[in-house]
Amino acid sequence: MRKIYHANFINPKSDTKADYFENSLLVVEDSKIVEIVDYSNYTGETKDIVKLQDSDGLLTVMPAFCDTHFHWVQDPVSDMDKENLLAWLEQYVFPEERKFEDLDYAKAKAEFFFNKLKRSGTFYGAMYASIHDNSVVEAFNSSVGDFLIGNVVMTDNSPEFLKRDLSYYDGLLTNMYQKFGKNYVVTPRFALSCNPKIMTFLGDFAKKHDLYMQTHLSETINEINITRDYYQSFDQYKDKQYDYMDLYDDCGLVHEKAIFGHCIHLTDHELDLFESSKAKIAHCPTSNAPIKERGLGSGLLDYTVLDQRGIDWALASDIGAGPYISMFDVMKSFVDQHTAVGRDTDSVRALYRSTKHATEMLGMKSKGALDPEYSADFICLPSAKKSNAKDILDDILALPRDSFNELIVSAYYQGQKVF
Ligand code: GUN
Ligand code: FE
């Protein structure tokens, strides 16, 4: 079935280009985009056109967001005070994740969270659940969009109530893979919550089924030191030189389908590993921001070094360390923090790394842009006062942080209105 939407459209093309189609028509056939045409050149039937407008004029329409790293089970703790990564995990995150063992709790939280996620315009991404099957099943049941979802794996250095052994994860992963196939993502929480044996099992599992793998890497200096010290206790690392990322690499977890969150404090050797393996990075500026900006104060990744080496990266909220679910908030923090240290970036790059490039990084085809043949997934924003993509985006990012969750007027997934 053909549908035609009349609005103004922003279409991300690259780090330096976002096209703007003012007063235009988005032609959708079933679930796919056919084309965007200028309204004044349109000669077809006009009665079928859906005019997207508010009292000030035509709405601004752009593709849905892709969040490349977030923990849906941490939504309830995103408001909590933060001190540093490891203390915050112990104090707030682990007790919250424990609750997802209860099916009724997982169902209620999923219904609430995925309604909020939809309204924030995020329809694609890679997400972390808890160690419990409920937390993955309910996420797949309640989400609107295309997501990679995995259970965090925790066998070591974790509270007893979140610790399980290899045989538990063997059963869990087999069951989850049978249910969700390629959308299941192998997820060692981080090397510190694992050991070489379980990480090798996870590496083999991902390779055997050709699955994505996601984990954390080099978020804080303290975490790096504690992790490297812990691995000294295993024979193969005694008195050896190794970087944090080598622990993953030795277990077969570093490859083209691996997504590493944070990566703030990488060594030259680790950057080499990214370059040669084509592994990807999820950059989480709101989560890493100073504590006064409601982050964990972990530092700021220098994405320009990644660009120089051709290492792939995209933006992510890392909710609950990131305080807001909206990718507009992540974009704003990205632009503000990098601009403050003298990097020449802007909202156009932020948009590209939250949409088209983010979906490409996760291997999602024909999603995250308003191009022909792409899935008709788009969000509608209030009418704008400017007439080019960058100025419109700048005006949006100048809004207060608290306003982003309520900003989106309506949204469509696969051509269907979802709110
Ligand atoms: N490192 C290990 N687990 C986590 C987590 O849940 N959040 C963040 N930000 N870092 C982690
Ligand atoms: Fe995280």
XYZ file of N, CA and C in Angstrom, residues 166-367:
606
model
N 29.652 -21.596 34.357
C 29.662 -21.810 32.905
C 28.475 -22.644 32.437
N 28.108 -23.659 33.219
C 27.024 -24.535 32.743
C 25.694 -23.757 32.675
N 25.505 -22.796 33.595
C 24.299 -21.942 33.528
C 24.289 -21.157 32.214
N 25.433 -20.542 31.890
C 25.469 -19.711 30.672
C 25.399 -20.553 29.399
N 25.947 -21.763 29.467
C 25.853 -22.664 28.316
C 24.375 -22.912 27.992
N 23.606 -23.244 29.040
C 22.167 -23.488 28.846
C 21.434 -22.228 28.415
N 21.743 -21.115 29.064
C 21.068 -19.845 28.778
C 21.314 -19.399 27.333
N 22.563 -19.389 26.931
C 22.874 -18.896 25.585
C 22.277 -19.802 24.508
N 22.320 -21.104 24.737
C 21.755 -22.038 23.765
C 20.255 -21.773 23.607
N 19.582 -21.616 24.740
C 18.143 -21.356 24.741
C 17.822 -20.008 24.067
N 18.565 -18.974 24.431
C 18.292 -17.635 23.878
C 18.598 -17.599 22.380
N 19.656 -18.275 21.969
C 19.991 -18.297 20.538
C 18.895 -19.034 19.751
N 18.397 -20.112 20.351
C 17.311 -20.842 19.669
C 16.088 -19.951 19.484
N 15.820 -19.114 20.477
C 14.626 -18.249 20.403
C 14.828 -17.032 19.494
N 15.995 -16.424 19.582
C 16.152 -15.098 18.958
C 17.192 -15.036 17.844
N 17.890 -16.127 17.606
C 18.824 -16.213 16.482
C 19.827 -15.078 16.464
N 19.974 -14.469 15.302
C 21.028 -13.462 15.077
C 20.820 -12.177 15.890
N 19.617 -11.988 16.453
C 19.404 -10.794 17.283
C 19.915 -10.976 18.711
N 20.359 -12.190 19.027
C 20.958 -12.405 20.344
C 22.438 -12.038 20.263
N 22.877 -11.224 21.209
C 24.274 -10.761 21.178
C 25.010 -11.316 22.399
N 26.163 -11.905 22.148
C 26.985 -12.487 23.215
C 27.593 -11.338 24.027
N 27.417 -11.371 25.381
C 27.664 -10.170 26.185
C 28.433 -10.430 27.489
N 29.736 -10.730 27.401
C 30.483 -10.725 28.665
C 30.360 -9.315 29.253
N 29.938 -9.177 30.528
C 29.718 -7.815 31.053
C 30.986 -6.990 30.872
N 32.086 -7.463 31.415
C 33.432 -6.972 31.126
C 34.404 -8.020 31.649
N 35.656 -7.913 31.292
C 36.621 -8.971 31.626
C 36.661 -9.223 33.124
N 36.465 -8.165 33.908
C 36.552 -8.297 35.361
C 35.457 -9.197 35.931
N 34.312 -9.271 35.293
C 33.233 -10.132 35.796
C 33.301 -11.529 35.190
N 34.395 -11.811 34.462
C 34.547 -13.106 33.792
C 35.924 -13.687 34.109
N 36.306 -14.725 33.370
C 37.640 -15.322 33.479
C 37.993 -15.886 32.099
N 39.236 -16.307 31.884
C 39.611 -16.761 30.537
C 38.751 -17.916 30.015
N 38.347 -18.802 30.918
C 37.589 -19.972 30.454
C 36.194 -19.577 29.934
N 35.487 -18.767 30.709
C 34.133 -18.380 30.260
C 34.237 -17.473 29.027
N 35.237 -16.618 28.993
C 35.353 -15.723 27.820
C 35.694 -16.536 26.561
N 36.480 -17.597 26.710
C 36.782 -18.451 25.551
C 35.514 -19.175 25.097
N 34.715 -19.625 26.066
C 33.429 -20.250 25.718
C 32.562 -19.255 24.925
N 32.533 -18.009 25.396
C 31.703 -16.989 24.730
C 32.236 -16.664 23.333
N 33.551 -16.597 23.227
C 34.167 -16.341 21.917
C 33.817 -17.447 20.931
N 33.890 -18.694 21.399
C 33.575 -19.843 20.525
C 32.093 -19.842 20.136
N 31.235 -19.501 21.119
C 29.789 -19.504 20.863
C 29.441 -18.465 19.792
N 30.005 -17.271 19.955
C 29.726 -16.197 18.988
C 30.234 -16.586 17.597
N 31.411 -17.163 17.570
C 31.995 -17.532 16.272
C 31.172 -18.639 15.606
N 30.806 -19.656 16.386
C 30.059 -20.799 15.835
C 28.741 -20.346 15.196
N 28.071 -19.380 15.838
C 26.754 -18.959 15.329
C 26.814 -17.628 14.583
N 28.030 -17.115 14.395
C 28.218 -15.853 13.667
C 27.410 -14.705 14.307
N 27.538 -14.570 15.649
C 26.780 -13.558 16.385
C 27.635 -12.328 16.685
N 26.941 -11.222 16.942
C 27.633 -10.049 17.467
C 28.065 -10.305 18.912
N 29.091 -9.561 19.346
C 29.585 -9.625 20.719
C 29.671 -8.197 21.215
N 29.251 -7.947 22.458
C 29.399 -6.599 23.018
C 29.966 -6.700 24.430
N 30.778 -5.731 24.788
C 31.314 -5.683 26.145
C 31.834 -4.270 26.433
N 32.404 -4.103 27.641
C 33.002 -2.822 28.029
C 34.516 -2.919 27.963
N 35.154 -1.794 27.638
C 36.620 -1.776 27.584
C 37.140 -0.396 27.982
N 38.099 -0.388 28.914
C 38.847 0.842 29.240
C 37.953 2.043 29.478
N 37.056 1.868 30.441
C 36.152 2.971 30.797
C 36.838 3.880 31.822
N 37.478 3.264 32.834
C 38.219 4.071 33.816
C 39.589 3.454 34.089
N 40.502 4.303 34.538
C 41.877 3.837 34.820
C 41.851 2.795 35.947
N 41.043 3.047 36.961
C 40.938 2.116 38.084
C 40.478 0.735 37.608
N 39.460 0.719 36.767
C 38.946 -0.551 36.212
C 40.046 -1.266 35.414
N 40.803 -0.528 34.625
C 41.877 -1.136 33.826
C 42.886 -1.803 34.754
N 43.303 -1.086 35.795
C 44.329 -1.619 36.700
C 43.823 -2.843 37.453
N 42.599 -2.758 37.964
C 42.055 -3.892 38.731
C 41.891 -5.114 37.825
N 41.455 -4.884 36.603
C 41.241 -5.992 35.669
C 42.574 -6.656 35.316
N 43.561 -5.837 35.004
C 44.871 -6.407 34.647
C 45.449 -7.160 35.844
N 45.288 -6.631 37.042
C 45.764 -7.326 38.252
C 45.054 -8.666 38.434
N 43.732 -8.664 38.223
C 42.971 -9.903 38.434
C 43.479 -11.015 37.504
N 43.774 -10.673 36.281
C 44.196 -11.700 35.321
C 45.611 -12.220 35.595
N 46.371 -11.505 36.432
C 47.668 -12.022 36.897
C 47.491 -13.351 37.633
N 46.276 -13.566 38.185
C 46.063 -14.783 38.970
C 45.877 -16.022 38.075
N 45.775 -15.806 36.764
C 45.658 -16.957 35.852
C 47.019 -17.245 35.230
N 47.361 -18.558 35.185
C 48.714 -18.963 34.759
C 49.178 -18.278 33.474
N 48.264 -18.221 32.494
C 48.708 -17.716 31.184
C 49.080 -16.229 31.199
N 48.700 -15.514 32.281
C 49.019 -14.076 32.323
C 50.091 -13.731 33.336
N 50.510 -14.730 34.114
C 51.512 -14.470 35.143
C 52.781 -13.917 34.501
N 53.248 -12.784 35.002
C 54.505 -12.177 34.555
C 54.541 -11.905 33.053
N 53.377 -11.697 32.468
C 53.352 -11.358 31.036
C 52.966 -9.894 30.848
N 53.354 -9.343 29.734
C 52.918 -7.996 29.366
C 51.615 -8.123 28.584
N 50.586 -7.420 29.004
C 49.358 -7.442 28.205
C 48.537 -6.202 28.512
N 47.790 -5.793 27.522
C 46.832 -4.704 27.714
C 45.462 -5.312 27.976
N 44.556 -4.476 28.462
C 43.179 -4.895 28.772
C 42.565 -5.618 27.562
N 42.684 -5.031 26.393
C 42.018 -5.608 25.225
C 42.591 -6.967 24.831
N 43.861 -7.220 25.186
C 44.448 -8.535 24.900
C 43.654 -9.650 25.587
N 43.062 -9.333 26.749
C 42.297 -10.350 27.476
C 41.114 -10.822 26.625
N 40.500 -9.901 25.939
C 39.401 -10.255 25.031
C 39.938 -10.944 23.769
N 41.018 -10.390 23.259
C 41.569 -10.919 22.007
C 42.007 -12.376 22.170
N 42.643 -12.669 23.293
C 43.132 -14.036 23.531
C 41.992 -15.057 23.573
N 40.773 -14.590 23.854
C 39.623 -15.502 23.958
C 38.760 -15.467 22.695
N 39.246 -14.853 21.645
C 38.499 -14.842 20.380
C 37.339 -13.862 20.361
N 37.423 -12.823 21.184
C 36.310 -11.869 21.267
C 36.564 -10.565 20.508
N 37.664 -10.498 19.799
C 37.965 -9.267 19.049
C 37.868 -9.572 17.559
N 36.815 -9.038 16.934
C 36.598 -9.292 15.508
C 35.633 -8.241 14.956
N 35.313 -8.378 13.698
C 34.486 -7.377 13.005
C 33.102 -7.188 13.650
N 32.591 -8.231 14.292
C 31.253 -8.147 14.900
C 31.326 -7.893 16.395
N 32.425 -7.314 16.857
C 32.578 -7.005 18.286
C 32.378 -5.506 18.498
N 31.574 -5.169 19.510
C 31.330 -3.750 19.835
C 31.811 -3.502 21.261
N 32.774 -2.620 21.373
C 33.339 -2.306 22.686
C 32.841 -0.939 23.148
N 32.243 -0.920 24.347
C 31.745 0.340 24.888
C 32.844 1.108 25.600
N 32.817 2.434 25.433
C 33.685 3.400 26.128
C 35.058 3.588 25.480
N 36.026 2.702 25.764
C 37.338 2.767 25.082
C 37.990 4.147 25.215
N 37.947 4.701 26.417
C 38.449 6.062 26.610
C 39.968 6.095 26.703
N 40.523 5.072 27.329
C 41.960 5.112 27.660
C 42.722 4.024 26.900
N 42.669 4.041 25.587
C 43.295 2.964 24.806
C 44.791 3.199 24.619
N 45.547 2.113 24.612
C 46.979 2.198 24.286
C 47.132 2.145 22.763
N 48.334 2.446 22.305
C 48.623 2.346 20.871
C 48.400 0.924 20.364
N 48.804 -0.029 21.188
C 48.636 -1.435 20.812
C 47.145 -1.785 20.671
N 46.326 -1.255 21.566
C 44.879 -1.526 21.473
C 44.285 -0.861 20.225
N 44.757 0.335 19.922
C 44.286 0.981 18.687
C 44.688 0.154 17.465
N 45.901 -0.411 17.497
C 46.331 -1.301 16.405
C 45.378 -2.494 16.278
N 45.009 -3.040 17.441
C 44.098 -4.202 17.433
C 42.745 -3.835 16.814
N 42.246 -2.652 17.158
C 40.983 -2.204 16.543
C 41.143 -2.088 15.032
N 42.267 -1.513 14.630
C 42.487 -1.290 13.202
C 42.542 -2.616 12.441
N 43.304 -3.567 12.972
C 43.492 -4.817 12.226
C 42.255 -5.717 12.295
N 41.511 -5.662 13.401
C 40.368 -6.577 13.560
C 39.071 -6.014 12.996
N 39.034 -4.687 12.789
C 37.791 -3.990 12.386
C 36.702 -4.067 13.464
N 37.106 -4.275 14.710
C 36.148 -4.214 15.826
C 35.639 -2.775 15.956
N 34.466 -2.605 16.585
C 33.793 -1.297 16.625
C 33.772 -0.717 18.038
N 33.536 0.599 18.082
C 33.487 1.287 19.380
C 32.154 2.021 19.546
N 31.540 1.832 20.731
C 30.358 2.620 21.103
C 30.842 3.745 22.012
N 30.694 4.965 21.541
C 31.155 6.155 22.269
C 29.976 6.687 23.092
N 30.188 6.812 24.408
C 29.085 7.131 25.330
C 29.353 8.451 26.047
N 29.188 9.596 25.372
C 29.608 10.868 25.972
C 28.832 11.268 27.232
N 27.527 10.987 27.293
C 26.781 11.401 28.506
C 27.170 10.557 29.711
N 27.413 9.276 29.472
C 27.817 8.374 30.559
C 29.207 8.737 31.084
N 30.078 9.136 30.188
C 31.471 9.432 30.549
C 31.675 10.868 31.042
N 30.648 11.685 30.923
C 30.746 13.123 31.252
C 31.044 13.338 32.741
N 31.518 14.529 33.080
C 31.775 14.826 34.497
C 30.543 14.596 35.374
N 30.788 14.323 36.655
C 29.698 14.018 37.591
C 28.708 15.184 37.676
N 29.206 16.416 37.568
C 28.284 17.567 37.626
C 27.343 17.605 36.411
N 27.715 16.902 35.350
C 26.798 16.780 34.198
C 26.025 15.464 34.252
N 26.074 14.824 35.409
C 25.322 13.603 35.700
C 25.877 12.344 35.034
N 27.183 12.376 34.631
C 27.849 11.167 34.148
C 28.673 10.549 35.266
N 29.514 9.573 34.879
C 30.378 8.896 35.861
C 31.773 9.523 35.942
N 32.007 10.568 35.152
C 33.300 11.260 35.208
C 34.455 10.407 34.704
N 34.187 9.546 33.708
C 35.227 8.604 33.255
C 36.216 9.223 32.269
N 35.849 10.324 31.608
C 36.755 10.955 30.639
C 36.094 11.104 29.282
N 36.838 11.634 28.323
C 36.276 11.879 26.985
C 37.113 11.162 25.920
N 36.491 10.232 25.234
C 37.161 9.511 24.136
C 37.527 10.504 23.028
N 38.733 10.397 22.495
C 39.115 11.256 21.359
C 38.781 10.539 20.049
N 37.606 10.865 19.500
C 37.168 10.164 18.292
C 38.038 10.520 17.083
N 38.763 11.637 17.145
C 39.562 12.023 15.969
C 40.708 11.025 15.746
N 41.200 10.450 16.832
C 42.243 9.411 16.699
C 41.663 8.187 15.986
N 40.423 7.868 16.317
C 39.760 6.726 15.663
C 39.583 7.012 14.172
N 39.148 8.232 13.870
C 38.940 8.604 12.462
C 40.247 8.527 11.669
N 41.334 9.001 12.293
C 42.626 8.961 11.595
C 43.026 7.529 11.241
N 42.637 6.585 12.091
C 43.016 5.192 11.874
C 41.924 4.389 11.161
N 40.823 5.033 10.833
C 39.725 4.323 10.160
C 39.011 3.336 11.064
N 38.999 3.605 12.367
C 38.285 2.733 13.316
C 36.831 3.205 13.422
N 35.930 2.227 13.347
C 34.507 2.522 13.290
C 33.933 2.826 14.676
N 33.156 3.882 14.784
C 32.515 4.206 16.062
C 31.147 4.850 15.819
N 30.296 4.751 16.838
C 28.990 5.417 16.783
C 28.603 5.808 18.202
N 27.530 6.590 18.306
C 27.135 7.120 19.616
C 26.200 6.171 20.376
N 26.204 6.338 21.706
C 25.400 5.465 22.562
C 25.056 6.195 23.857
N 23.906 5.825 24.455
C 23.476 6.491 25.698
C 24.050 5.824 26.941
N 24.363 4.515 26.847
C 24.792 3.739 28.021
C 23.845 3.935 29.206
N 22.575 4.097 28.932
C 21.635 4.198 30.062
C 21.813 2.975 30.954
N 21.824 3.004 32.255
C 21.691 4.000 33.256
C 22.903 4.815 33.652
N 24.154 4.511 33.198
C 25.245 5.436 33.520
C 24.976 6.756 32.805
N 24.527 6.663 31.562
C 24.028 7.854 30.883
C 22.683 8.189 31.517
N 22.445 9.452 31.858
C 21.230 9.778 32.608
C 19.963 9.857 31.759
N 20.085 10.051 30.445
C 18.889 10.218 29.608
C 18.873 9.226 28.457
N 17.700 8.760 28.161
C 17.512 7.759 27.117
C 17.569 8.374 25.715
N 17.273 9.672 25.617
C 17.151 10.299 24.291
C 18.507 10.470 23.617
N 18.565 10.062 22.352
C 19.807 10.274 21.599
C 20.030 11.762 21.295
N 19.000 12.582 21.416
C 19.235 14.035 21.309
C 20.138 14.497 22.456
N 19.916 13.946 23.634
C 20.762 14.316 24.772
C 22.208 13.855 24.558
N 22.360 12.673 23.985
C 23.705 12.145 23.685
C 24.386 13.030 22.632
N 23.635 13.414 21.618
C 24.181 14.287 20.561
C 24.634 15.626 21.143
N 23.800 16.173 22.022
C 24.117 17.471 22.629
C 25.408 17.373 23.446
N 25.502 16.328 24.253
C 26.693 16.144 25.100
C 27.936 15.933 24.233
N 27.777 15.155 23.156
C 28.877 14.906 22.224
C 29.396 16.228 21.652
N 28.483 17.037 21.131
C 28.892 18.309 20.513
C 29.511 19.236 21.571
N 28.849 19.361 22.707
C 29.330 20.296 23.741
C 30.703 19.894 24.271
N 30.870 18.626 24.604
C 32.141 18.211 25.223
C 33.310 18.288 24.235
N 33.105 17.840 23.017
C 34.219 17.867 22.056
C 34.531 19.297 21.612
N 33.502 20.114 21.490
C 33.739 21.515 21.139
C 34.544 22.195 22.245
N 34.219 21.866 23.500
C 34.901 22.504 24.639
C 36.402 22.191 24.675
N 36.805 21.048 24.112
C 38.248 20.738 24.081
C 38.856 21.055 22.707
N 38.128 21.812 21.907
C 38.709 22.344 20.668
C 38.559 21.461 19.448
N 37.741 20.418 19.528
C 37.545 19.579 18.332
C 36.459 20.199 17.469
N 36.714 20.142 16.170
C 35.850 20.806 15.216
C 34.700 19.871 14.843
N 33.668 19.841 15.672
C 32.563 18.939 15.345
C 31.227 19.674 15.415
N 30.172 19.026 15.005
C 28.871 19.693 15.065
C 27.727 18.684 15.081
N 26.512 19.224 15.049
C 25.307 18.408 15.186
C 25.089 17.482 13.989
N 25.657 17.824 12.831
C 25.488 16.980 11.643
C 26.242 15.652 11.845
N 27.453 15.755 12.361
C 28.219 14.543 12.672
C 27.494 13.728 13.762
N 27.013 14.435 14.776
C 26.316 13.752 15.879
C 25.099 12.975 15.356
N 24.367 13.586 14.424
C 23.188 12.904 13.861
C 23.600 11.665 13.069
N 24.607 11.827 12.215
C 25.060 10.705 11.382
C 25.501 9.522 12.250
N 26.194 9.828 13.353
C 26.709 8.764 14.232
C 25.633 8.221 15.176
N 24.421 8.786 15.115
C 23.299 8.280 15.923
C 22.241 7.618 15.047
N 22.446 7.662 13.738
C 21.437 7.107 12.825
C 22.114 6.188 11.804
N 22.372 6.719 10.604
C 22.821 5.885 9.493
C 24.114 5.122 9.787
N 25.065 5.833 10.375
C 26.332 5.142 10.609
C 26.216 4.125 11.741
N 25.373 4.436 12.724
C 25.204 3.514 13.859
C 24.574 2.196 13.400
N 23.567 2.275 12.547
C 22.932 1.037 12.056
C 23.908 0.240 11.196
N 24.701 0.951 10.394
C 25.689 0.234 9.565
C 26.675 -0.509 10.456
N 27.067 0.154 11.556
C 28.031 -0.459 12.467
C 27.470 -1.739 13.084
N 26.157 -1.772 13.293
C 25.533 -2.966 13.875
C 25.093 -3.970 12.807
N 25.462 -3.706 11.559
C 25.144 -4.646 10.483
C 23.670 -4.630 10.085
N 22.947 -3.556 10.453
C 21.530 -3.469 10.094
C 21.415 -2.802 8.727
N 20.843 -3.507 7.796
C 20.813 -3.033 6.416
C 19.590 -2.139 6.163
N 19.812 -1.071 5.380
C 18.717 -0.202 4.927
C 17.857 0.330 6.068
N 18.544 0.806 7.117
C 17.869 1.413 8.265
C 18.667 2.619 8.719
